[in-house]
Structures are given as structure tokens and as C-alpha cells.
């Protein structure tokens, strides 16, 4: 019943979307950091060697595709929350639209 209670959650989602967008941009601008990150993983990390053997360009494309899917989903969730906010705001709005129509087809002469 209170649309204002949705605003903090909406702001959190916008902030989260912005952070994930910055991650995608950093992967795109500094693709070598992925290899550095993989080297820092513990030796018992599953599939570490297989991931490190993948072509670095291909790995960047895969990671960007994965991040894009996550960003699309987060954008969808932002849209859902915004539509919920608008719906609650619309329900609380008590304005009624009034349409006035006339069937006046008579010809008036002066």
C-alpha cells in the first residue's frame, strides 16, 4: 500500500546494476586481469588448469557474455520493481477520468 517503501529497494537495484556494469567495462578495458586473477586462485580450485588453457580472447568473450546475461536479468528486475511502484502509485491515486460525449447532431441556424 505504500509506494515509497519500494524506492530503497529500487535504488539498491540501480546501484547493483551500475557496479556490474563497471565490472563488465573493466573486463573489456583490462582483459589481462582475468589471467592474473586465475593465477591467484588456489591450486585445488576445480577446472583451474582447463580455464587457464583457454585462449584469453575467448575467455574474455565468454565472461562478457555471462555478465551481459546477468545485466539483462538485473535490468528486467529493475523494470519489474519500477512497474510495481507505478502500479501501487496508480492504485493510490483516486482521480477518476471523466469522458464527456454528446450526440448533438442537430443543425443550428442563426
PDB file of C-alpha atoms in Angstrom:
ATOM      1  CA  UNK A   1       0.000   0.000   0.000  1.00  0.00           C
ATOM      2  CA  UNK A   2       2.989   2.365   0.408  1.00  0.00           C
ATOM      3  CA  UNK A   3       4.841   3.010  -2.823  1.00  0.00           C
ATOM      4  CA  UNK A   4       7.626   4.882  -1.020  1.00  0.00           C
ATOM      5  CA  UNK A   5       8.753   1.637   0.631  1.00  0.00           C
ATOM      6  CA  UNK A   6       9.802   0.283  -2.763  1.00  0.00           C
ATOM      7  CA  UNK A   7      12.168   3.183  -3.511  1.00  0.00           C
ATOM      8  CA  UNK A   8      15.114   1.959  -1.326  1.00  0.00           C
ATOM      9  CA  UNK A   9      14.988  -1.453  -2.977  1.00  0.00           C
ATOM     10  CA  UNK A  10      14.818   0.202  -6.390  1.00  0.00           C
ATOM     11  CA  UNK A  11      17.869   2.339  -5.543  1.00  0.00           C
ATOM     12  CA  UNK A  12      19.747  -0.755  -4.384  1.00  0.00           C
ATOM     13  CA  UNK A  13      18.996  -2.459  -7.689  1.00  0.00           C
ATOM     14  CA  UNK A  14      20.196   0.562  -9.671  1.00  0.00           C
ATOM     15  CA  UNK A  15      23.419   0.653  -7.615  1.00  0.00           C
ATOM     16  CA  UNK A  16      23.963  -3.093  -8.126  1.00  0.00           C
ATOM     17  CA  UNK A  17      23.359  -2.719 -11.871  1.00  0.00           C
ATOM     18  CA  UNK A  18      25.889   0.132 -12.026  1.00  0.00           C
ATOM     19  CA  UNK A  19      28.530  -1.928 -10.181  1.00  0.00           C
ATOM     20  CA  UNK A  20      28.048  -4.887 -12.506  1.00  0.00           C
ATOM     21  CA  UNK A  21      28.297  -2.562 -15.490  1.00  0.00           C
ATOM     22  CA  UNK A  22      31.620  -1.286 -14.135  1.00  0.00           C
ATOM     23  CA  UNK A  23      32.821  -4.887 -13.812  1.00  0.00           C
ATOM     24  CA  UNK A  24      31.918  -5.516 -17.445  1.00  0.00           C
ATOM     25  CA  UNK A  25      33.718  -2.352 -18.524  1.00  0.00           C
ATOM     26  CA  UNK A  26      36.819  -3.282 -16.521  1.00  0.00           C
ATOM     27  CA  UNK A  27      36.887  -6.747 -18.105  1.00  0.00           C
ATOM     28  CA  UNK A  28      36.613  -5.122 -21.509  1.00  0.00           C
ATOM     29  CA  UNK A  29      39.275  -2.473 -20.856  1.00  0.00           C
ATOM     30  CA  UNK A  30      41.729  -4.657 -18.906  1.00  0.00           C
ATOM     31  CA  UNK A  31      41.340  -8.215 -20.257  1.00  0.00           C
ATOM     32  CA  UNK A  32      44.712  -9.302 -18.853  1.00  0.00           C
ATOM     33  CA  UNK A  33      43.387  -9.036 -15.294  1.00  0.00           C
ATOM     34  CA  UNK A  34      41.389 -12.226 -15.850  1.00  0.00           C
ATOM     35  CA  UNK A  35      44.571 -14.236 -16.319  1.00  0.00           C
ATOM     36  CA  UNK A  36      46.097 -12.583 -13.237  1.00  0.00           C
ATOM     37  CA  UNK A  37      43.000 -13.436 -11.225  1.00  0.00           C
ATOM     38  CA  UNK A  38      43.110 -17.058 -12.410  1.00  0.00           C
ATOM     39  CA  UNK A  39      46.766 -17.352 -11.358  1.00  0.00           C
ATOM     40  CA  UNK A  40      45.866 -16.196  -7.833  1.00  0.00           C
ATOM     41  CA  UNK A  41      43.238 -18.899  -7.367  1.00  0.00           C
ATOM     42  CA  UNK A  42      44.204 -21.787  -5.079  1.00  0.00           C
ATOM     43  CA  UNK A  43      45.681 -24.842  -6.772  1.00  0.00           C
ATOM     44  CA  UNK A  44      42.753 -27.034  -5.730  1.00  0.00           C
ATOM     45  CA  UNK A  45      40.210 -24.779  -7.499  1.00  0.00           C
ATOM     46  CA  UNK A  46      38.124 -27.016  -9.794  1.00  0.00           C
ATOM     47  CA  UNK A  47      38.961 -26.768 -13.523  1.00  0.00           C
ATOM     48  CA  UNK A  48      41.612 -24.113 -12.920  1.00  0.00           C
ATOM     49  CA  UNK A  49      44.051 -25.601 -15.423  1.00  0.00           C
ATOM     50  CA  UNK A  50      41.359 -26.064 -18.063  1.00  0.00           C
ATOM     51  CA  UNK A  51      40.223 -22.463 -17.716  1.00  0.00           C
ATOM     52  CA  UNK A  52      43.793 -21.172 -17.892  1.00  0.00           C
ATOM     53  CA  UNK A  53      44.406 -23.155 -21.082  1.00  0.00           C
ATOM     54  CA  UNK A  54      41.545 -21.370 -22.889  1.00  0.00           C
ATOM     55  CA  UNK A  55      42.502 -18.641 -25.346  1.00  0.00           C
ATOM     56  CA  UNK A  56      42.456 -15.312 -23.392  1.00  0.00           C
ATOM     57  CA  UNK A  57      40.349 -13.571 -26.048  1.00  0.00           C
ATOM     58  CA  UNK A  58      37.807 -16.370 -26.000  1.00  0.00           C
ATOM     59  CA  UNK A  59      37.753 -16.263 -22.205  1.00  0.00           C
ATOM     60  CA  UNK A  60      37.020 -12.514 -22.257  1.00  0.00           C
ATOM     61  CA  UNK A  61      34.167 -13.073 -24.721  1.00  0.00           C
ATOM     62  CA  UNK A  62      32.696 -15.841 -22.553  1.00  0.00           C
ATOM     63  CA  UNK A  63      32.926 -13.718 -19.411  1.00  0.00           C
ATOM     64  CA  UNK A  64      31.389 -10.694 -21.164  1.00  0.00           C
ATOM     65  CA  UNK A  65      28.565 -12.865 -22.480  1.00  0.00           C
ATOM     66  CA  UNK A  66      27.928 -14.177 -18.974  1.00  0.00           C
ATOM     67  CA  UNK A  67      27.982 -10.659 -17.494  1.00  0.00           C
ATOM     68  CA  UNK A  68      25.647  -9.447 -20.265  1.00  0.00           C
ATOM     69  CA  UNK A  69      23.118 -12.134 -19.369  1.00  0.00           C
ATOM     70  CA  UNK A  70      23.337 -11.121 -15.713  1.00  0.00           C
ATOM     71  CA  UNK A  71      22.924  -7.432 -16.630  1.00  0.00           C
ATOM     72  CA  UNK A  72      19.892  -8.217 -18.799  1.00  0.00           C
ATOM     73  CA  UNK A  73      18.304 -10.131 -15.921  1.00  0.00           C
ATOM     74  CA  UNK A  74      19.060  -7.306 -13.483  1.00  0.00           C
ATOM     75  CA  UNK A  75      17.548  -4.822 -15.937  1.00  0.00           C
ATOM     76  CA  UNK A  76      14.422  -6.977 -16.096  1.00  0.00           C
ATOM     77  CA  UNK A  77      14.197  -6.991 -12.295  1.00  0.00           C
ATOM     78  CA  UNK A  78      14.604  -3.205 -12.212  1.00  0.00           C
ATOM     79  CA  UNK A  79      11.754  -2.956 -14.697  1.00  0.00           C
ATOM     80  CA  UNK A  80       9.584  -5.218 -12.525  1.00  0.00           C
ATOM     81  CA  UNK A  81      10.183  -3.111  -9.418  1.00  0.00           C
ATOM     82  CA  UNK A  82       9.510   0.126 -11.306  1.00  0.00           C
ATOM     83  CA  UNK A  83       6.262  -1.270 -12.732  1.00  0.00           C
ATOM     84  CA  UNK A  84       5.250  -2.378  -9.236  1.00  0.00           C
ATOM     85  CA  UNK A  85       5.952   1.126  -7.936  1.00  0.00           C
ATOM     86  CA  UNK A  86       3.870   2.674 -10.717  1.00  0.00           C
ATOM     87  CA  UNK A  87       1.035   0.193 -10.107  1.00  0.00           C
ATOM     88  CA  UNK A  88       0.910   0.955  -6.374  1.00  0.00           C
ATOM     89  CA  UNK A  89       1.078   4.678  -7.094  1.00  0.00           C
ATOM     90  CA  UNK A  90      -1.757   4.335  -9.596  1.00  0.00           C
ATOM     91  CA  UNK A  91      -3.935   2.414  -7.148  1.00  0.00           C
ATOM     92  CA  UNK A  92      -3.486   5.080  -4.509  1.00  0.00           C
ATOM     93  CA  UNK A  93      -4.403   7.795  -6.971  1.00  0.00           C
ATOM     94  CA  UNK A  94      -8.117   8.469  -6.573  1.00  0.00           C
ATOM     95  CA  UNK A  95      -8.524  10.604  -9.674  1.00  0.00           C
ATOM     96  CA  UNK A  96     -11.268   9.388 -11.969  1.00  0.00           C
ATOM     97  CA  UNK A  97     -11.145  10.093 -15.650  1.00  0.00           C
ATOM     98  CA  UNK A  98     -14.384  11.530 -16.970  1.00  0.00           C
ATOM     99  CA  UNK A  99     -15.197  11.421 -20.659  1.00  0.00           C
ATOM    100  CA  UNK A 100     -17.941  13.718 -21.862  1.00  0.00           C
ATOM    101  CA  UNK A 101     -19.595  12.769 -25.093  1.00  0.00           C
ATOM    102  CA  UNK A 102     -22.503  14.393 -26.830  1.00  0.00           C
ATOM    103  CA  UNK A 103     -24.840  13.145 -29.502  1.00  0.00           C
ATOM    104  CA  UNK A 104     -25.693  16.610 -30.709  1.00  0.00           C
ATOM    105  CA  UNK A 105     -26.214  16.164 -34.453  1.00  0.00           C
ATOM    106  CA  UNK A 106     -28.831  18.868 -34.935  1.00  0.00           C
ATOM    107  CA  UNK A 107     -28.061  21.658 -37.376  1.00  0.00           C
ATOM    108  CA  UNK A 108     -28.383  25.029 -35.750  1.00  0.00           C
ATOM    109  CA  UNK A 109     -29.253  28.090 -37.691  1.00  0.00           C
ATOM    110  CA  UNK A 110     -28.961  31.654 -36.639  1.00  0.00           C
TER     111      UNK A 110
END
